[in-house]
Amino acid sequence: MNALLVYPRFPVTYWGFQYGLRLIGKRAALPPLGLITVAALLPRDWHVRLVDLNVEALGDDDLRWADVVLTGGLLIQVESLREVIARARAFQRPVAVGGPASTTSPDLFGDADVVFQGEAEGRIDDLVRALTRRPGRHLVLAAATTFPDMTRVPVPRFELLDLAEYASVSVQYSRGCPHQCEFCDIIEMFGRKPRVKTSDQVVDELEAIHRLGYKGTLFFVDDNFIGNKPAVKRLLPILRNWQRRRGHPFEFYTEASIDLAADPELMRGMVDAGFSSVFLGIETPSVKALEEAKKLQNLRLDSSAAIERITRAGLEVMGGFIVGFDSDGPDIFSLQREFLARQPIPLAMMGILTAMPGTALWRRLRAEGRLRQRSNGDQFSRPNFTPVMDERVLLRGYAALLKWLYSPQAYYSRCEAYLRRVGSTSETRSSTLGEVRALLRTIWHVGVLSPRRRLFWRLMIKAMRRGRTHVRRAVAHAVQGEHLIRYTREHVVPRMERALAEIDAGTESDPRGLESDRGGSPAGTSSVRLQAAGNLRPPVVPQAGAGWWSNLSTGVNG
């Protein structure tokens, strides 16, 4: 049996870093970890081929070769997903779709032969039977009522990837998060009791990647890496020792909750193991909004102090922020701006609150009659529910905040703040040949051609005074900045202006898409960093992987 695994295209997004990737000669930020995990679960006698549409085109020869096609992804990838399904059907190939989009919104994929919901471990035989039965019947395989044991997850098929095409590589250690944020779908999809792999499993995955010759950044895609702190503290010394034995080939980054700041031992262990940055769901400086969202862990310590503590420990903080909570007034935009202007957070992702299917927020708004439509993953249009704040005020304030956030001066100011305040980092690894080429390309494109070249050189000079590791981080920030600044100017601002024009024209949001959910919505989504572009978290720098053939989770973690 020939199985063709197709990963759909991402549109240009904040977390996609498409404009920055072009500067360093990469095609995608992260590989499809979910799909290559599914590849490892398929029968051993099946022949497997992977096509990542973010890296290469899907050819007719690929479809002729295939006996079955498997695809899946996030709501923001739905357009590409539908194209893949249509092409498979045109070649009369059975096609299965999985991941967050099919889990939350199975009705979007009526043309697929099989719609797979939830996690795949322990259920692969059901998928195989569904794909190889008599074609022509649409089948939905509902998510299991229990969560699979993470010790059953095999080593993903990393050898299917062309690693040179990706800016980073990803692995997964755990699924689930112990917290109860109202807007988060992770706890709905993966539960509130974090499940972890064994340390041996993690090491086996690192060895598999290392054997392929890869060196560079590696993303632990866990929605909350520290969700099970005792287990993580057992893992970190093993990672540290493995890195030392292998000459520190990887620079790790991940996602966590802000209570990381309250555990010096854990922060020290992460830095010693080779972690350089962590994404946190900081959300808002408003105590009322945090209480409303049940973001209780953020109420236990001062956010600014926590960010400072984590940064001083040697970890760069990437932050997710939200406006549009019911308790937010028009002053929230100035509060967010004042807060962020003081922080050493170059990568600060700001989104309007989005009600993702299956979340506590979705259920509450549905009960209140405030849901408008299912989110299509577009964070820069009107919210998918009726906000308490006047919608014009919300959108205008949000657009102005984003313009400031990713103006060149504000962005580079936060980069310099990070450089001044970050503490000692882990033992530095040697730069790879690819990183040297990326440095030269960045110097040419940003340091010579870009209108931001003066800001770039000021940052680089300050980084050089602190050493090689900080130069590498400064280059990464400059590349990210080229994408963030350009994406804001060319995509975000025009889309926000169109949304405001829609309101001024009196056009109502399309209420369609809720009918199938009124009798009970699917239980959540899955992992990343982008089920919707909002309630922004990384993917990219996107996230990948977990569960079925999802690539990124959504709902800010922790």
Coordinates of N, CA, C and O in Angstrom, one line a residue, residues 478-550:
A478 N 16.7 40.2 13.9 CA 16.6 41.1 12.7 C 15.8 40.4 11.6 O 15.0 41.0 10.9
V479 N 16.0 39.1 11.4 CA 15.3 38.4 10.4 C 13.8 38.3 10.7 O 13.0 38.5 9.9
Q480 N 13.5 38.0 12.0 CA 12.1 38.0 12.4 C 11.5 39.4 12.2 O 10.3 39.5 11.8
G481 N 12.2 40.4 12.5 CA 11.7 41.8 12.4 C 11.3 42.1 11.0 O 10.3 42.8 10.8
E482 N 12.2 41.7 10.0 CA 11.8 42.0 8.6 C 10.5 41.4 8.3 O 9.7 42.1 7.6
H483 N 10.2 40.2 8.8 CA 8.9 39.6 8.5 C 7.8 40.4 9.2 O 6.7 40.8 8.6
L484 N 7.9 40.6 10.5 CA 6.9 41.1 11.4 C 6.5 42.6 10.9 O 5.3 42.9 10.9
I485 N 7.5 43.3 10.6 CA 7.3 44.7 10.2 C 6.6 44.8 8.9 O 5.6 45.5 8.7
R486 N 7.1 44.0 7.9 CA 6.5 44.0 6.6 C 5.1 43.4 6.6 O 4.2 43.9 6.0
Y487 N 4.9 42.3 7.4 CA 3.6 41.7 7.4 C 2.5 42.6 8.0 O 1.4 42.7 7.5
T488 N 2.9 43.3 9.1 CA 2.0 44.3 9.7 C 1.6 45.4 8.7 O 0.4 45.7 8.6
R489 N 2.6 45.9 8.0 CA 2.3 47.0 7.1 C 1.5 46.6 5.8 O 0.6 47.2 5.4
E490 N 1.9 45.4 5.3 CA 1.3 45.0 4.0 C 0.1 44.2 4.1 O -0.7 44.1 3.1
H491 N -0.1 43.5 5.2 CA -1.2 42.6 5.4 C -2.2 43.0 6.5 O -3.4 43.1 6.2
V492 N -1.7 43.2 7.7 CA -2.5 43.4 8.8 C -3.3 44.7 8.7 O -4.5 44.7 8.9
V493 N -2.6 45.8 8.5 CA -3.2 47.1 8.5 C -4.3 47.2 7.4 O -5.4 47.6 7.7
P494 N -4.1 46.7 6.2 CA -5.1 46.8 5.2 C -6.3 45.9 5.6 O -7.5 46.3 5.3
R495 N -6.1 44.8 6.2 CA -7.2 43.9 6.5 C -8.0 44.5 7.6 O -9.3 44.4 7.7
M496 N -7.4 45.2 8.6 CA -8.1 45.9 9.6 C -8.9 47.0 9.1 O -10.1 47.3 9.5
E497 N -8.4 47.7 8.1 CA -9.1 48.8 7.5 C -10.3 48.3 6.7 O -11.4 48.9 6.8
R498 N -10.2 47.1 6.1 CA -11.4 46.5 5.4 C -12.4 46.1 6.4 O -13.6 46.2 6.2
A499 N -12.0 45.6 7.6 CA -13.0 45.2 8.6 C -13.7 46.4 9.1 O -14.9 46.3 9.4
L500 N -13.0 47.5 9.3 CA -13.7 48.7 9.8 C -14.6 49.3 8.7 O -15.7 49.7 9.0
A501 N -14.2 49.1 7.4 CA -15.1 49.6 6.4 C -16.4 48.7 6.3 O -17.5 49.2 6.0
E502 N -16.2 47.4 6.6 CA -17.4 46.5 6.7 C -18.4 47.0 7.8 O -19.6 47.0 7.5
I503 N -17.9 47.4 8.9 CA -18.8 47.9 10.0 C -19.4 49.2 9.5 O -20.6 49.4 9.7
D504 N -18.7 50.1 9.0 CA -19.2 51.4 8.5 C -20.3 51.2 7.5 O -21.2 52.0 7.4
A505 N -20.1 50.1 6.6 CA -21.1 49.9 5.6 C -22.3 49.2 6.1 O -23.3 48.9 5.4
G506 N -22.3 48.8 7.4 CA -23.4 48.1 8.0 C -23.5 46.7 7.6 O -24.6 46.1 7.7
T507 N -22.4 46.1 7.2 CA -22.5 44.7 6.8 C -22.4 43.8 8.0 O -21.4 43.9 8.8
E508 N -23.3 42.9 8.2 CA -23.3 42.0 9.3 C -22.4 40.8 9.1 O -22.2 40.3 7.9
S509 N -21.7 40.3 10.1 CA -20.9 39.1 10.0 C -21.8 37.9 9.6 O -23.0 37.8 10.1
D510 N -21.3 37.1 8.8 CA -22.1 35.9 8.3 C -22.3 34.9 9.5 O -21.3 34.4 10.0
P511 N -23.5 34.7 9.9 CA -23.7 33.8 11.0 C -23.6 32.3 10.7 O -23.7 31.5 11.5
R512 N -23.5 32.0 9.4 CA -23.4 30.6 9.0 C -22.2 29.9 9.6 O -21.2 30.5 9.9
G513 N -22.3 28.6 9.8 CA -21.2 27.8 10.4 C -21.5 27.4 11.8 O -20.8 26.5 12.3
L514 N -22.6 27.9 12.4 CA -22.8 27.6 13.8 C -23.9 26.5 13.9 O -24.1 25.9 14.9
E515 N -24.6 26.2 12.8 CA -25.8 25.3 12.9 C -25.3 23.9 13.4 O -26.0 23.4 14.2
S516 N -24.2 23.4 12.9 CA -23.8 22.1 13.3 C -23.3 22.0 14.8 O -23.1 21.0 15.3
D517 N -23.1 23.2 15.4 CA -22.6 23.2 16.7 C -23.6 23.5 17.8 O -23.3 23.4 19.0
R518 N -24.8 23.9 17.4 CA -25.8 24.3 18.3 C -26.3 23.1 19.2 O -26.7 23.3 20.3
G519 N -26.1 21.9 18.7 CA -26.5 20.8 19.5 C -25.4 20.2 20.3 O -25.5 19.2 20.9
G520 N -24.2 20.9 20.3 CA -23.1 20.4 21.1 C -21.9 20.4 20.2 O -21.8 19.7 19.2
S521 N -20.9 21.3 20.5 CA -19.7 21.4 19.7 C -18.7 20.4 19.9 O -18.7 19.7 21.0
P522 N -17.8 20.1 19.0 CA -16.7 19.1 19.2 C -15.9 19.5 20.4 O -15.8 20.7 20.7
A523 N -15.2 18.6 21.0 CA -14.5 18.8 22.2 C -13.1 19.3 21.9 O -12.1 18.6 22.1
G524 N -13.0 20.5 21.4 CA -11.7 21.2 21.3 C -10.9 21.0 20.0 O -11.5 20.5 19.1
T525 N -9.7 21.4 20.0 CA -8.8 21.3 18.9 C -7.5 20.8 19.2 O -7.4 20.1 20.2
S526 N -6.5 21.1 18.5 CA -5.2 20.5 18.8 C -4.0 21.4 18.5 O -4.2 22.5 17.9
S527 N -2.9 21.0 18.7 CA -1.7 21.7 18.5 C -1.4 22.0 17.1 O -0.7 22.9 16.9
V528 N 1.8 24.2 18.2 CA 1.8 25.0 17.3 C 1.8 25.8 17.5 O 2.4 26.1 18.2
R529 N 0.9 26.6 18.4 CA 1.5 28.0 17.7 C 0.7 28.4 16.9 O 2.1 28.3 17.0
L530 N -1.9 28.1 16.1 CA -2.4 28.6 14.8 C -3.6 27.9 14.3 O -3.9 27.9 13.2
Q531 N -4.4 27.2 15.2 CA -5.7 26.8 14.8 C -6.4 28.0 14.3 O -7.0 28.0 13.2
A532 N -6.4 29.0 15.0 CA -6.7 30.3 14.5 C -5.4 31.2 14.6 O -4.6 30.9 15.4
A533 N -5.3 32.2 13.8 CA -4.2 33.1 14.0 C -4.3 33.9 15.3 O -3.4 34.6 15.6
G534 N -5.4 33.7 15.9 CA -5.6 34.5 17.1 C -5.6 33.7 18.4 O -5.7 32.5 18.4
N535 N -5.7 34.5 19.5 CA -5.2 33.9 20.8 C -3.8 33.5 20.5 O -3.4 32.3 20.8
L536 N -3.0 34.4 19.9 CA -1.8 34.0 19.2 C -0.7 33.4 20.1 O -0.5 33.8 21.2
R537 N -0.1 32.3 19.6 CA 0.9 31.6 20.3 C 1.9 31.2 19.2 O 1.6 31.3 18.0
P538 N 3.0 30.6 19.4 CA 3.8 30.1 18.4 C 3.4 28.9 17.9 O 3.1 28.0 18.6
P539 N 3.8 28.8 16.6 CA 4.1 27.9 15.9 C 5.6 27.9 15.9 O 6.1 27.9 16.4
V540 N 5.2 28.9 15.2 CA 6.2 28.8 14.2 C 7.2 28.8 15.0 O 7.4 28.1 14.9
V541 N 7.5 29.4 16.1 CA 8.7 29.7 15.5 C 9.4 28.6 15.6 O 9.5 28.1 16.6
P542 N 6.8 28.6 14.2 CA 5.7 28.2 14.4 C 6.0 27.2 15.3 O 6.8 26.9 15.5
Q543 N 5.4 26.2 16.0 CA 5.2 24.9 16.7 C 4.9 23.9 15.7 O 4.3 24.2 14.7
A544 N 5.1 22.7 16.0 CA 4.5 21.7 15.2 C 4.1 20.6 16.1 O 4.6 20.4 17.1
G545 N 3.2 19.9 15.6 CA 3.1 18.6 16.0 C 2.2 18.2 17.1 O 1.8 18.9 17.8
A546 N 1.9 17.0 17.3 CA 1.2 16.4 18.4 C -0.1 15.7 17.9 O -0.5 16.0 16.8
G547 N -0.6 14.9 18.7 CA -1.8 14.3 18.4 C -1.8 13.6 17.1 O -0.9 12.9 16.7
W548 N -2.9 13.7 16.3 CA -3.1 13.1 15.1 C -2.1 13.7 14.1 O -1.0 13.6 14.2
W549 N -2.6 14.3 13.0 CA -1.6 14.9 12.1 C -1.7 16.4 12.1 O -1.6 17.1 11.2
S550 N -2.0 16.9 13.3 CA -2.0 18.3 13.5 C -0.6 18.8 13.5 O 0.3 18.1 13.8

